[in-house]
PDB file of C-alpha atoms in Angstrom:
ATOM      1  CA  UNK P  99       5.135  22.285-141.934  1.00  0.00           C
ATOM      2  CA  UNK P 100       6.745  25.547-142.129  1.00  0.00           C
ATOM      3  CA  UNK P 101       4.515  26.695-144.644  1.00  0.00           C
ATOM      4  CA  UNK P 102       1.715  26.507-142.774  1.00  0.00           C
ATOM      5  CA  UNK P 103       2.511  28.622-139.704  1.00  0.00           C
ATOM      6  CA  UNK P 104       4.078  31.466-142.110  1.00  0.00           C
ATOM      7  CA  UNK P 105       1.429  33.334-141.792  1.00  0.00           C
ATOM      8  CA  UNK P 106       0.909  33.110-138.328  1.00  0.00           C
ATOM      9  CA  UNK P 107       4.728  33.481-137.630  1.00  0.00           C
ATOM     10  CA  UNK P 108       4.821  36.666-139.550  1.00  0.00           C
ATOM     11  CA  UNK P 109       1.884  38.447-137.994  1.00  0.00           C
ATOM     12  CA  UNK P 110       2.996  37.252-134.455  1.00  0.00           C
ATOM     13  CA  UNK P 111       6.444  38.932-135.375  1.00  0.00           C
ATOM     14  CA  UNK P 112       4.551  42.277-136.685  1.00  0.00           C
ATOM     15  CA  UNK P 113       2.941  42.074-132.796  1.00  0.00           C
ATOM     16  CA  UNK P 114       5.874  41.832-131.588  1.00  0.00           C
ATOM     17  CA  UNK P 115       7.661  44.456-133.128  1.00  0.00           C
ATOM     18  CA  UNK P 116       4.841  46.965-132.522  1.00  0.00           C
ATOM     19  CA  UNK P 117       4.436  46.033-128.486  1.00  0.00           C
ATOM     20  CA  UNK P 118       8.015  46.994-128.367  1.00  0.00           C
ATOM     21  CA  UNK P 119       7.725  50.352-129.983  1.00  0.00           C
ATOM     22  CA  UNK P 120       4.914  51.035-127.962  1.00  0.00           C
ATOM     23  CA  UNK P 121       6.829  49.618-124.394  1.00  0.00           C
ATOM     24  CA  UNK P 122      10.681  51.187-125.450  1.00  0.00           C
ATOM     25  CA  UNK P 123       8.654  54.540-126.449  1.00  0.00           C
ATOM     26  CA  UNK P 124      11.654  54.662-129.065  1.00  0.00           C
ATOM     27  CA  UNK P 125      11.585  57.718-131.681  1.00  0.00           C
ATOM     28  CA  UNK P 126      11.645  57.100-135.208  1.00  0.00           C
ATOM     29  CA  UNK P 127      13.037  60.400-136.743  1.00  0.00           C
ATOM     30  CA  UNK P 128      11.681  61.604-140.084  1.00  0.00           C
ATOM     31  CA  UNK P 129      13.359  63.441-141.889  1.00  0.00           C
ATOM     32  CA  UNK P 130      11.760  66.579-143.402  1.00  0.00           C
ATOM     33  CA  UNK P 131      12.024  66.525-147.548  1.00  0.00           C
ATOM     34  CA  UNK P 132      12.931  69.632-147.427  1.00  0.00           C
ATOM     35  CA  UNK P 133      16.024  69.425-145.342  1.00  0.00           C
ATOM     36  CA  UNK P 134      19.298  71.028-147.634  1.00  0.00           C
ATOM     37  CA  UNK P 135      16.276  72.918-149.279  1.00  0.00           C
ATOM     38  CA  UNK P 136      15.594  76.783-148.771  1.00  0.00           C
ATOM     39  CA  UNK P 137      12.741  77.653-146.178  1.00  0.00           C
ATOM     40  CA  UNK P 138      10.269  78.947-147.692  1.00  0.00           C
ATOM     41  CA  UNK P 139       9.776  82.503-148.125  1.00  0.00           C
ATOM     42  CA  UNK P 140       7.105  83.247-145.370  1.00  0.00           C
ATOM     43  CA  UNK P 141       5.752  86.430-143.889  1.00  0.00           C
ATOM     44  CA  UNK P 142       3.852  85.598-140.747  1.00  0.00           C
ATOM     45  CA  UNK P 143       1.720  88.976-138.786  1.00  0.00           C
ATOM     46  CA  UNK P 144       2.265  89.031-135.598  1.00  0.00           C
ATOM     47  CA  UNK P 145       0.950  86.559-133.408  1.00  0.00           C
ATOM     48  CA  UNK P 146       1.631  88.346-130.087  1.00  0.00           C
ATOM     49  CA  UNK P 147       1.818  92.062-128.779  1.00  0.00           C
ATOM     50  CA  UNK P 148       5.334  92.624-128.108  1.00  0.00           C
ATOM     51  CA  UNK P 149       7.570  90.903-130.525  1.00  0.00           C
ATOM     52  CA  UNK P 150       7.527  91.504-134.747  1.00  0.00           C
ATOM     53  CA  UNK P 151       5.897  89.126-136.517  1.00  0.00           C
ATOM     54  CA  UNK P 152       7.928  86.562-139.437  1.00  0.00           C
ATOM     55  CA  UNK P 153       9.645  88.203-142.502  1.00  0.00           C
ATOM     56  CA  UNK P 154      11.846  85.587-143.975  1.00  0.00           C
ATOM     57  CA  UNK P 155      14.391  82.831-142.486  1.00  0.00           C
ATOM     58  CA  UNK P 156      17.287  84.355-144.642  1.00  0.00           C
ATOM     59  CA  UNK P 157      18.269  86.871-141.873  1.00  0.00           C
ATOM     60  CA  UNK P 158      21.800  86.296-141.548  1.00  0.00           C
ATOM     61  CA  UNK P 159      22.652  84.141-138.745  1.00  0.00           C
ATOM     62  CA  UNK P 160      21.454  80.481-138.173  1.00  0.00           C
ATOM     63  CA  UNK P 161      18.368  79.925-136.211  1.00  0.00           C
ATOM     64  CA  UNK P 162      15.797  78.183-135.264  1.00  0.00           C
ATOM     65  CA  UNK P 163      11.970  77.906-135.915  1.00  0.00           C
ATOM     66  CA  UNK P 164       9.121  75.950-133.789  1.00  0.00           C
ATOM     67  CA  UNK P 165       5.397  75.498-134.747  1.00  0.00           C
ATOM     68  CA  UNK P 166       3.856  75.406-132.007  1.00  0.00           C
ATOM     69  CA  UNK P 167       0.425  75.873-130.891  1.00  0.00           C
ATOM     70  CA  UNK P 168      -1.410  77.219-126.840  1.00  0.00           C
ATOM     71  CA  UNK P 169      -3.820  73.933-127.634  1.00  0.00           C
ATOM     72  CA  UNK P 170      -0.842  71.654-127.650  1.00  0.00           C
ATOM     73  CA  UNK P 171      -0.145  69.113-124.967  1.00  0.00           C
ATOM     74  CA  UNK P 172       3.492  68.240-126.403  1.00  0.00           C
ATOM     75  CA  UNK P 173       4.042  71.955-126.745  1.00  0.00           C
ATOM     76  CA  UNK P 174       3.747  72.529-123.010  1.00  0.00           C
ATOM     77  CA  UNK P 175       6.141  69.306-122.291  1.00  0.00           C
ATOM     78  CA  UNK P 176       9.146  71.290-124.611  1.00  0.00           C
ATOM     79  CA  UNK P 177       8.486  74.812-123.741  1.00  0.00           C
ATOM     80  CA  UNK P 178      11.325  74.293-120.928  1.00  0.00           C
ATOM     81  CA  UNK P 179      13.974  72.817-123.429  1.00  0.00           C
ATOM     82  CA  UNK P 180      13.349  76.377-125.765  1.00  0.00           C
ATOM     83  CA  UNK P 181      13.810  78.161-122.960  1.00  0.00           C
ATOM     84  CA  UNK P 182      17.478  76.261-122.354  1.00  0.00           C
ATOM     85  CA  UNK P 183      18.156  76.794-126.148  1.00  0.00           C
ATOM     86  CA  UNK P 184      17.715  80.241-126.028  1.00  0.00           C
ATOM     87  CA  UNK P 185      20.145  80.495-122.505  1.00  0.00           C
ATOM     88  CA  UNK P 186      22.216  78.984-125.152  1.00  0.00           C
ATOM     89  CA  UNK P 187      22.123  82.472-127.651  1.00  0.00           C
ATOM     90  CA  UNK P 188      20.039  80.983-130.157  1.00  0.00           C
ATOM     91  CA  UNK P 189      17.654  82.725-131.888  1.00  0.00           C
ATOM     92  CA  UNK P 190      13.848  81.041-131.885  1.00  0.00           C
ATOM     93  CA  UNK P 191      11.379  82.657-134.102  1.00  0.00           C
ATOM     94  CA  UNK P 192       7.879  80.678-133.317  1.00  0.00           C
ATOM     95  CA  UNK P 193       5.394  80.432-135.812  1.00  0.00           C
ATOM     96  CA  UNK P 194       1.682  79.869-134.005  1.00  0.00           C
ATOM     97  CA  UNK P 195      -0.842  77.351-135.388  1.00  0.00           C
ATOM     98  CA  UNK P 196      -4.193  77.957-135.249  1.00  0.00           C
ATOM     99  CA  UNK P 197      -4.270  79.982-132.210  1.00  0.00           C
ATOM    100  CA  UNK P 198      -5.792  83.136-130.636  1.00  0.00           C
ATOM    101  CA  UNK P 199      -3.347  86.039-129.597  1.00  0.00           C
ATOM    102  CA  UNK P 200      -4.633  86.055-125.529  1.00  0.00           C
ATOM    103  CA  UNK P 201      -4.691  82.054-126.153  1.00  0.00           C
ATOM    104  CA  UNK P 202      -0.603  82.188-126.682  1.00  0.00           C
ATOM    105  CA  UNK P 203       0.229  84.950-124.912  1.00  0.00           C
ATOM    106  CA  UNK P 204      -1.197  83.103-121.804  1.00  0.00           C
ATOM    107  CA  UNK P 205       0.969  80.247-123.120  1.00  0.00           C
ATOM    108  CA  UNK P 206       3.989  82.070-123.220  1.00  0.00           C
ATOM    109  CA  UNK P 207       2.990  83.967-120.203  1.00  0.00           C
ATOM    110  CA  UNK P 208       2.835  80.363-118.239  1.00  0.00           C
ATOM    111  CA  UNK P 209       5.797  77.881-119.911  1.00  0.00           C
ATOM    112  CA  UNK P 210       8.338  80.622-120.667  1.00  0.00           C
ATOM    113  CA  UNK P 211       8.898  82.732-123.771  1.00  0.00           C
ATOM    114  CA  UNK P 212      11.752  81.894-125.860  1.00  0.00           C
ATOM    115  CA  UNK P 213      10.872  83.446-129.358  1.00  0.00           C
ATOM    116  CA  UNK P 214      12.557  86.354-130.728  1.00  0.00           C
ATOM    117  CA  UNK P 215       9.718  86.262-133.209  1.00  0.00           C
ATOM    118  CA  UNK P 216       6.568  85.249-133.143  1.00  0.00           C
ATOM    119  CA  UNK P 217       3.878  85.004-136.909  1.00  0.00           C
ATOM    120  CA  UNK P 218       0.792  84.440-136.836  1.00  0.00           C
ATOM    121  CA  UNK P 219      -0.211  80.857-138.994  1.00  0.00           C
ATOM    122  CA  UNK P 220      -3.328  80.615-138.701  1.00  0.00           C
ATOM    123  CA  UNK P 221      -4.939  78.924-141.626  1.00  0.00           C
ATOM    124  CA  UNK P 222      -1.755  76.189-141.610  1.00  0.00           C
ATOM    125  CA  UNK P 223      -0.297  77.713-144.816  1.00  0.00           C
ATOM    126  CA  UNK P 224       3.000  77.815-142.973  1.00  0.00           C
ATOM    127  CA  UNK P 225       3.005  74.710-141.546  1.00  0.00           C
ATOM    128  CA  UNK P 226       2.275  73.444-144.661  1.00  0.00           C
ATOM    129  CA  UNK P 227       5.080  75.116-146.632  1.00  0.00           C
ATOM    130  CA  UNK P 228       7.557  73.935-144.519  1.00  0.00           C
ATOM    131  CA  UNK P 229       5.942  70.214-144.506  1.00  0.00           C
ATOM    132  CA  UNK P 230       5.410  69.926-141.244  1.00  0.00           C
ATOM    133  CA  UNK P 231       2.300  67.692-140.133  1.00  0.00           C
ATOM    134  CA  UNK P 232       1.418  69.451-137.483  1.00  0.00           C
ATOM    135  CA  UNK P 233       2.842  71.017-133.668  1.00  0.00           C
ATOM    136  CA  UNK P 234       5.593  70.801-132.470  1.00  0.00           C
ATOM    137  CA  UNK P 235       7.946  70.652-135.061  1.00  0.00           C
ATOM    138  CA  UNK P 236      11.423  72.408-135.464  1.00  0.00           C
ATOM    139  CA  UNK P 237      13.269  73.448-137.582  1.00  0.00           C
ATOM    140  CA  UNK P 238      17.128  74.652-137.843  1.00  0.00           C
ATOM    141  CA  UNK P 239      17.436  76.976-140.650  1.00  0.00           C
ATOM    142  CA  UNK P 240      21.300  78.241-141.324  1.00  0.00           C
ATOM    143  CA  UNK P 241      21.694  82.441-142.186  1.00  0.00           C
ATOM    144  CA  UNK P 242      20.712  81.771-145.754  1.00  0.00           C
ATOM    145  CA  UNK P 243      17.438  80.531-144.892  1.00  0.00           C
ATOM    146  CA  UNK P 244      18.099  77.086-145.906  1.00  0.00           C
ATOM    147  CA  UNK P 245      16.830  74.069-143.364  1.00  0.00           C
ATOM    148  CA  UNK P 246      19.867  71.991-142.406  1.00  0.00           C
ATOM    149  CA  UNK P 247      17.348  69.916-139.622  1.00  0.00           C
ATOM    150  CA  UNK P 248      14.472  68.734-138.801  1.00  0.00           C
ATOM    151  CA  UNK P 249      12.582  67.479-135.776  1.00  0.00           C
ATOM    152  CA  UNK P 250       9.276  65.589-136.323  1.00  0.00           C
ATOM    153  CA  UNK P 251       7.219  65.973-132.123  1.00  0.00           C
ATOM    154  CA  UNK P 252       8.396  67.412-129.056  1.00  0.00           C
ATOM    155  CA  UNK P 253      12.423  68.323-128.175  1.00  0.00           C
ATOM    156  CA  UNK P 254      12.913  65.943-125.555  1.00  0.00           C
ATOM    157  CA  UNK P 255      16.477  66.469-123.178  1.00  0.00           C
ATOM    158  CA  UNK P 256      18.820  64.540-125.097  1.00  0.00           C
ATOM    159  CA  UNK P 257      18.222  66.857-128.105  1.00  0.00           C
ATOM    160  CA  UNK P 258      19.173  70.024-126.764  1.00  0.00           C
ATOM    161  CA  UNK P 259      22.748  69.388-126.855  1.00  0.00           C
ATOM    162  CA  UNK P 260      23.181  68.127-130.404  1.00  0.00           C
ATOM    163  CA  UNK P 261      20.644  71.400-131.874  1.00  0.00           C
ATOM    164  CA  UNK P 262      23.825  73.544-129.586  1.00  0.00           C
ATOM    165  CA  UNK P 263      26.282  71.710-131.264  1.00  0.00           C
ATOM    166  CA  UNK P 264      24.778  72.341-134.886  1.00  0.00           C
ATOM    167  CA  UNK P 265      23.350  75.690-134.616  1.00  0.00           C
ATOM    168  CA  UNK P 266      27.219  76.270-133.074  1.00  0.00           C
ATOM    169  CA  UNK P 267      28.452  74.743-136.301  1.00  0.00           C
ATOM    170  CA  UNK P 268      26.477  76.902-138.137  1.00  0.00           C
ATOM    171  CA  UNK P 269      27.642  80.198-136.587  1.00  0.00           C
TER     172      UNK P 269
END
């Protein structure tokens, strides 16, 4: 008897699981395969006037790397959190994916500019080298350029304190 209804029970369980995930909005952290590995040696040209581009991540100090684009709605949502992280003293590098200098300058003027450096990634090659699947994504890199932490998707307010603690531990 149970065998007869087993497929229906499995389908209902899957539907219930998906519905629960949609309702709770629970986030699943997906870790990059590069955590614990050296960040790729990226040399990215200037993305916006007034800021240097990116010439590697082994800078001697831990820093965040944020992949973003002015066309990305979640990037707008997380922008105030990067302002908070920059105010905490964390150096942040922006990698601008598939964007124009004018749109990036407008984005930074409207939503804040926490970036110490901003490199241009017009064809997503840097994004792919970091193993990112899209924007926004954020990486914490130690002073020797080793990726120590990864956040896939937009930062949430509850990510700020742990990121500051992780950065402090790497100093």
